[in-house]
Amino acid sequence: DTAVSQTPKYLVTQMGNDKSIKCEQNLGHDTMYWYKQDSKKFLKIMFSYNNKELIINETVPNRFSPKSPDKAHLNLHINSLELGDSAVYFCASSSGQFNQPQHFGDGTRLSIL
Amino acid sequence: AQSVTQPDIHITVSEGASLELRCNYSYGATPYLFWYVQSPGQGLQLLLKYFSGDTLVQGIKGFEAEFKRSQSSFNLRKPSVHWSDAAEYFCAVAKGKNFVFGPGTRLSVLP
């Protein structure tokens, strides 16, 4: 029944590895987002997709690549993980873009050893 | 540059006391305004939003917020805080393709 679900909830891995985080929403929304929340709780938008098309791509290293196979899914793949990638990553969705309320997943806590 | 500020990093109140969390923004025109709450280990949940019209908006969990154009503010209030309100609170602003969160205010509630 979860509206926005992310997997995994926790991800512990070593520097240099490649990992993916999956996100699915069952709200029928057409816009999805990825956010990064650092250790000081600061939230920064990374990407946004509307109807499977990339519409926001903030200044993010190109090691991060989003993929949206359909409107209900937005996955995040990260290559060559670095220590600074340790954070909580949140997926969100909304009906329409930016000026509509967003529904958030519970986050994926990524820890780089 | 467009920005959202929440002047208080951490606020502590006693249970039953009133609460006001401050939010200021710097945008050329009135943006869309939101307040979200994040409980520990959870994602963000929308408390309320302001798009236009009545400047006092009611939200969930007994929260309200008042938009003041002259002060570029959108402060969140609750008349009587409950222990379960302890969380991180984020103000957010949307204008065009920009969606920005404030840095957050951590609320602690004393029994």
Short mmCIF file of C-alpha atoms in Angstrom, two decimals:
data_model
loop_
_atom_site.label_atom_id
_atom_site.label_comp_id
_atom_site.label_asym_id
_atom_site.label_seq_id
_atom_site.Cartn_x
_atom_site.Cartn_y
_atom_site.Cartn_z
CA ASP A 1 0.00 0.00 0.00
CA THR A 2 3.03 2.27 0.32
CA ALA A 3 2.64 5.28 -1.98
CA VAL A 4 6.34 5.85 -2.72
CA SER A 5 8.62 2.95 -1.98
CA GLN A 6 12.39 2.81 -2.20
CA THR A 7 14.69 -0.17 -2.02
CA PRO A 8 16.94 -0.87 -0.32
CA LYS A 9 16.39 1.04 2.92
CA TYR A 10 20.05 0.68 3.89
CA LEU A 11 23.03 0.27 1.62
CA VAL A 12 26.54 -0.25 2.97
CA THR A 13 29.28 -0.67 0.42
CA GLN A 14 32.89 0.07 -0.32
CA MET A 15 34.44 2.93 -2.21
CA GLY A 16 34.67 2.32 -5.92
CA ASN A 17 31.64 0.02 -6.14
CA ASP A 18 28.59 0.60 -8.34
CA LYS A 19 25.13 0.49 -6.78
CA SER A 20 21.51 1.18 -7.65
CA ILE A 21 18.54 2.43 -5.68
CA LYS A 22 15.04 1.70 -6.93
CA CYS A 23 11.93 3.83 -6.54
CA GLU A 24 8.33 3.08 -7.38
CA GLN A 25 5.18 5.12 -6.84
CA ASN A 26 1.59 3.87 -7.07
CA LEU A 27 -0.07 7.29 -6.91
CA GLY A 28 -0.45 7.73 -10.64
CA HIS A 29 1.83 10.78 -10.53
CA ASP A 30 3.67 11.89 -13.65
CA THR A 31 6.66 13.58 -12.02
CA MET A 32 9.34 11.93 -9.92
CA TYR A 33 12.40 13.27 -8.12
CA TRP A 34 15.61 12.26 -6.43
CA TYR A 35 16.94 14.25 -3.48
CA LYS A 36 20.12 13.94 -1.46
CA GLN A 37 20.02 14.72 2.28
CA ASP A 38 23.40 15.24 3.89
CA SER A 39 24.43 14.70 7.50
CA LYS A 40 23.21 18.20 8.42
CA LYS A 41 19.74 17.36 7.06
CA PHE A 42 20.17 19.71 4.10
CA LEU A 43 17.99 18.56 1.19
CA LYS A 44 19.08 19.14 -2.37
CA ILE A 45 17.25 18.13 -5.51
CA MET A 46 19.31 16.03 -7.89
CA PHE A 47 17.00 15.03 -10.72
CA SER A 48 13.41 15.28 -11.80
CA TYR A 49 11.54 13.34 -14.48
CA ASN A 50 8.18 14.19 -15.97
CA ASN A 51 6.51 11.43 -17.98
CA LYS A 52 9.84 9.60 -18.27
CA GLU A 53 11.66 12.69 -19.55
CA LEU A 54 14.47 14.34 -17.64
CA ILE A 55 13.50 17.90 -16.77
CA ILE A 56 15.87 18.79 -13.95
CA ASN A 57 19.48 17.77 -13.78
CA GLU A 58 21.21 19.74 -11.09
CA THR A 59 24.96 19.96 -10.71
CA VAL A 60 25.52 16.35 -9.87
CA PRO A 61 28.59 14.27 -10.79
CA ASN A 62 27.98 12.23 -13.91
CA ARG A 63 28.64 9.12 -11.82
CA PHE A 64 24.97 9.51 -10.89
CA SER A 65 22.59 8.38 -13.61
CA PRO A 66 18.81 8.28 -13.23
CA LYS A 67 16.70 5.93 -15.29
CA SER A 68 12.94 6.03 -15.69
CA PRO A 69 11.61 2.90 -17.42
CA ASP A 70 8.04 4.16 -16.99
CA LYS A 71 6.08 6.87 -15.21
CA ALA A 72 5.87 4.87 -11.99
CA HIS A 73 9.57 4.12 -11.61
CA LEU A 74 12.69 6.24 -11.23
CA ASN A 75 15.89 4.41 -10.40
CA LEU A 76 19.23 5.91 -9.44
CA HIS A 77 22.47 4.27 -10.43
CA ILE A 78 25.75 5.41 -8.92
CA ASN A 79 29.13 4.46 -10.35
CA SER A 80 32.50 4.48 -8.59
CA LEU A 81 31.11 5.39 -5.20
CA GLU A 82 33.06 7.91 -3.14
CA LEU A 83 33.10 8.70 0.58
CA GLY A 84 31.23 11.95 -0.06
CA ASP A 85 28.30 10.03 -1.51
CA SER A 86 27.34 8.88 1.98
CA ALA A 87 23.92 10.40 2.61
CA VAL A 88 20.23 9.61 2.68
CA TYR A 89 18.66 9.58 -0.78
CA PHE A 90 14.96 10.32 -1.08
CA CYS A 91 12.65 9.60 -3.96
CA ALA A 92 9.50 11.69 -4.33
CA SER A 93 6.62 12.10 -6.75
CA SER A 94 3.98 14.69 -7.57
CA SER A 95 1.09 15.17 -9.98
CA GLY A 96 2.50 17.87 -12.20
CA GLN A 97 5.68 19.73 -11.72
CA PHE A 98 7.30 21.51 -8.80
CA ASN A 99 4.40 23.66 -7.68
CA GLN A 100 2.46 20.63 -6.50
CA PRO A 101 2.96 18.86 -3.17
CA GLN A 102 5.46 16.04 -3.29
CA HIS A 103 5.08 12.63 -1.71
CA PHE A 104 8.29 11.16 -0.33
CA GLY A 105 9.62 7.68 0.17
CA ASP A 106 11.26 6.73 3.46
CA GLY A 107 14.75 7.17 2.10
CA THR A 108 17.79 4.99 1.41
CA ARG A 109 20.70 5.45 3.78
CA LEU A 110 23.90 4.96 1.80
CA SER A 111 27.10 4.43 3.77
CA ILE A 112 30.45 4.20 2.02
CA LEU A 113 33.25 2.36 3.83
CA ALA B 1 19.91 34.44 -5.88
CA GLN B 2 16.65 32.83 -4.88
CA SER B 3 16.80 31.34 -1.40
CA VAL B 4 14.84 30.02 1.54
CA THR B 5 15.96 30.65 5.10
CA GLN B 6 14.87 29.18 8.38
CA PRO B 7 16.63 31.29 11.00
CA ASP B 8 16.25 28.80 13.84
CA ILE B 9 18.37 25.65 13.59
CA HIS B 10 16.96 24.12 16.77
CA ILE B 11 13.99 25.04 18.95
CA THR B 12 12.97 23.46 22.24
CA VAL B 13 9.50 23.93 23.68
CA SER B 14 7.56 22.33 26.51
CA GLU B 15 4.64 20.10 25.75
CA GLY B 16 1.47 22.17 25.64
CA ALA B 17 3.30 25.38 24.78
CA SER B 18 2.70 27.28 21.56
CA LEU B 19 5.09 27.07 18.65
CA GLU B 20 6.17 29.31 15.79
CA LEU B 21 8.75 28.26 13.22
CA ARG B 22 10.05 30.96 10.92
CA CYS B 23 10.56 30.83 7.18
CA ASN B 24 11.68 33.62 4.85
CA TYR B 25 12.21 33.53 1.11
CA SER B 26 13.75 35.77 -1.47
CA TYR B 27 11.95 35.52 -4.79
CA GLY B 28 10.86 38.24 -7.17
CA ALA B 29 7.20 37.29 -7.03
CA THR B 30 5.10 35.23 -4.67
CA PRO B 31 6.11 31.62 -5.05
CA TYR B 32 4.22 28.52 -3.98
CA LEU B 33 5.00 27.78 -0.34
CA PHE B 34 5.05 24.55 1.62
CA TRP B 35 5.84 23.17 5.04
CA TYR B 36 7.00 19.57 5.43
CA VAL B 37 7.79 17.54 8.54
CA GLN B 38 10.35 14.76 8.80
CA SER B 39 10.18 12.35 11.71
CA PRO B 40 13.36 10.40 12.54
CA GLY B 41 14.11 7.71 9.97
CA GLN B 42 11.22 8.75 7.77
CA GLY B 43 10.60 10.66 4.59
CA LEU B 44 9.02 14.09 4.45
CA GLN B 45 5.29 14.59 4.92
CA LEU B 46 3.41 17.62 3.68
CA LEU B 47 1.83 19.69 6.49
CA LEU B 48 0.29 22.47 4.42
CA LYS B 49 0.70 24.61 1.32
CA TYR B 50 -0.06 28.12 0.10
CA PHE B 51 -0.74 28.91 -3.52
CA SER B 52 -2.98 31.99 -3.38
CA GLY B 53 -6.03 33.42 -1.63
CA ASP B 54 -6.48 33.42 2.13
CA THR B 55 -3.10 34.09 3.68
CA LEU B 56 -3.81 31.91 6.71
CA VAL B 57 -3.75 28.24 5.74
CA GLN B 58 -4.69 25.26 7.83
CA GLY B 59 -2.82 21.99 7.65
CA ILE B 60 -2.76 18.57 9.18
CA LYS B 61 -1.94 17.75 12.82
CA GLY B 62 -3.26 21.11 14.04
CA PHE B 63 -0.68 23.23 12.23
CA GLU B 64 -1.34 26.50 10.44
CA ALA B 65 0.84 28.96 8.57
CA GLU B 66 0.48 32.60 7.64
CA PHE B 67 1.80 34.13 4.44
CA LYS B 68 2.96 37.73 4.79
CA ARG B 69 3.93 39.25 1.46
CA SER B 70 5.42 42.40 3.00
CA GLN B 71 7.82 40.32 5.08
CA SER B 72 8.41 37.53 2.53
CA SER B 73 7.58 35.13 5.31
CA PHE B 74 5.57 31.96 5.73
CA ASN B 75 5.73 31.07 9.42
CA LEU B 76 4.36 27.84 10.82
CA ARG B 77 2.38 27.82 14.06
CA LYS B 78 0.72 25.43 16.44
CA PRO B 79 -1.15 26.57 19.56
CA SER B 80 -0.29 23.56 21.73
CA VAL B 81 2.62 21.25 20.96
CA HIS B 82 2.47 17.49 21.58
CA TRP B 83 5.48 15.27 22.29
CA SER B 84 4.89 13.54 18.95
CA ASP B 85 5.58 16.84 17.14
CA ALA B 86 9.30 16.46 17.83
CA ALA B 87 10.81 16.29 14.34
CA GLU B 88 12.62 18.26 11.66
CA TYR B 89 10.54 20.89 9.87
CA PHE B 90 11.29 22.13 6.38
CA CYS B 91 9.93 25.15 4.59
CA ALA B 92 9.96 24.81 0.79
CA VAL B 93 9.39 27.17 -2.09
CA ALA B 94 8.47 26.47 -5.71
CA LYS B 95 8.66 29.00 -8.52
CA GLY B 96 8.80 27.99 -12.16
CA LYS B 97 11.28 25.14 -12.44
CA ASN B 98 12.83 25.88 -9.08
CA PHE B 99 11.97 23.90 -5.98
CA VAL B 100 14.09 24.69 -2.94
CA PHE B 101 13.99 23.45 0.62
CA GLY B 102 15.09 25.56 3.57
CA PRO B 103 17.82 24.18 5.83
CA GLY B 104 15.28 22.88 8.36
CA THR B 105 14.46 23.54 12.01
CA ARG B 106 14.77 20.75 14.54
CA LEU B 107 12.00 20.80 17.13
CA SER B 108 12.53 19.19 20.53
CA VAL B 109 9.63 18.85 22.98
CA LEU B 110 10.15 18.71 26.73
CA PRO B 111 7.71 16.63 28.80
#
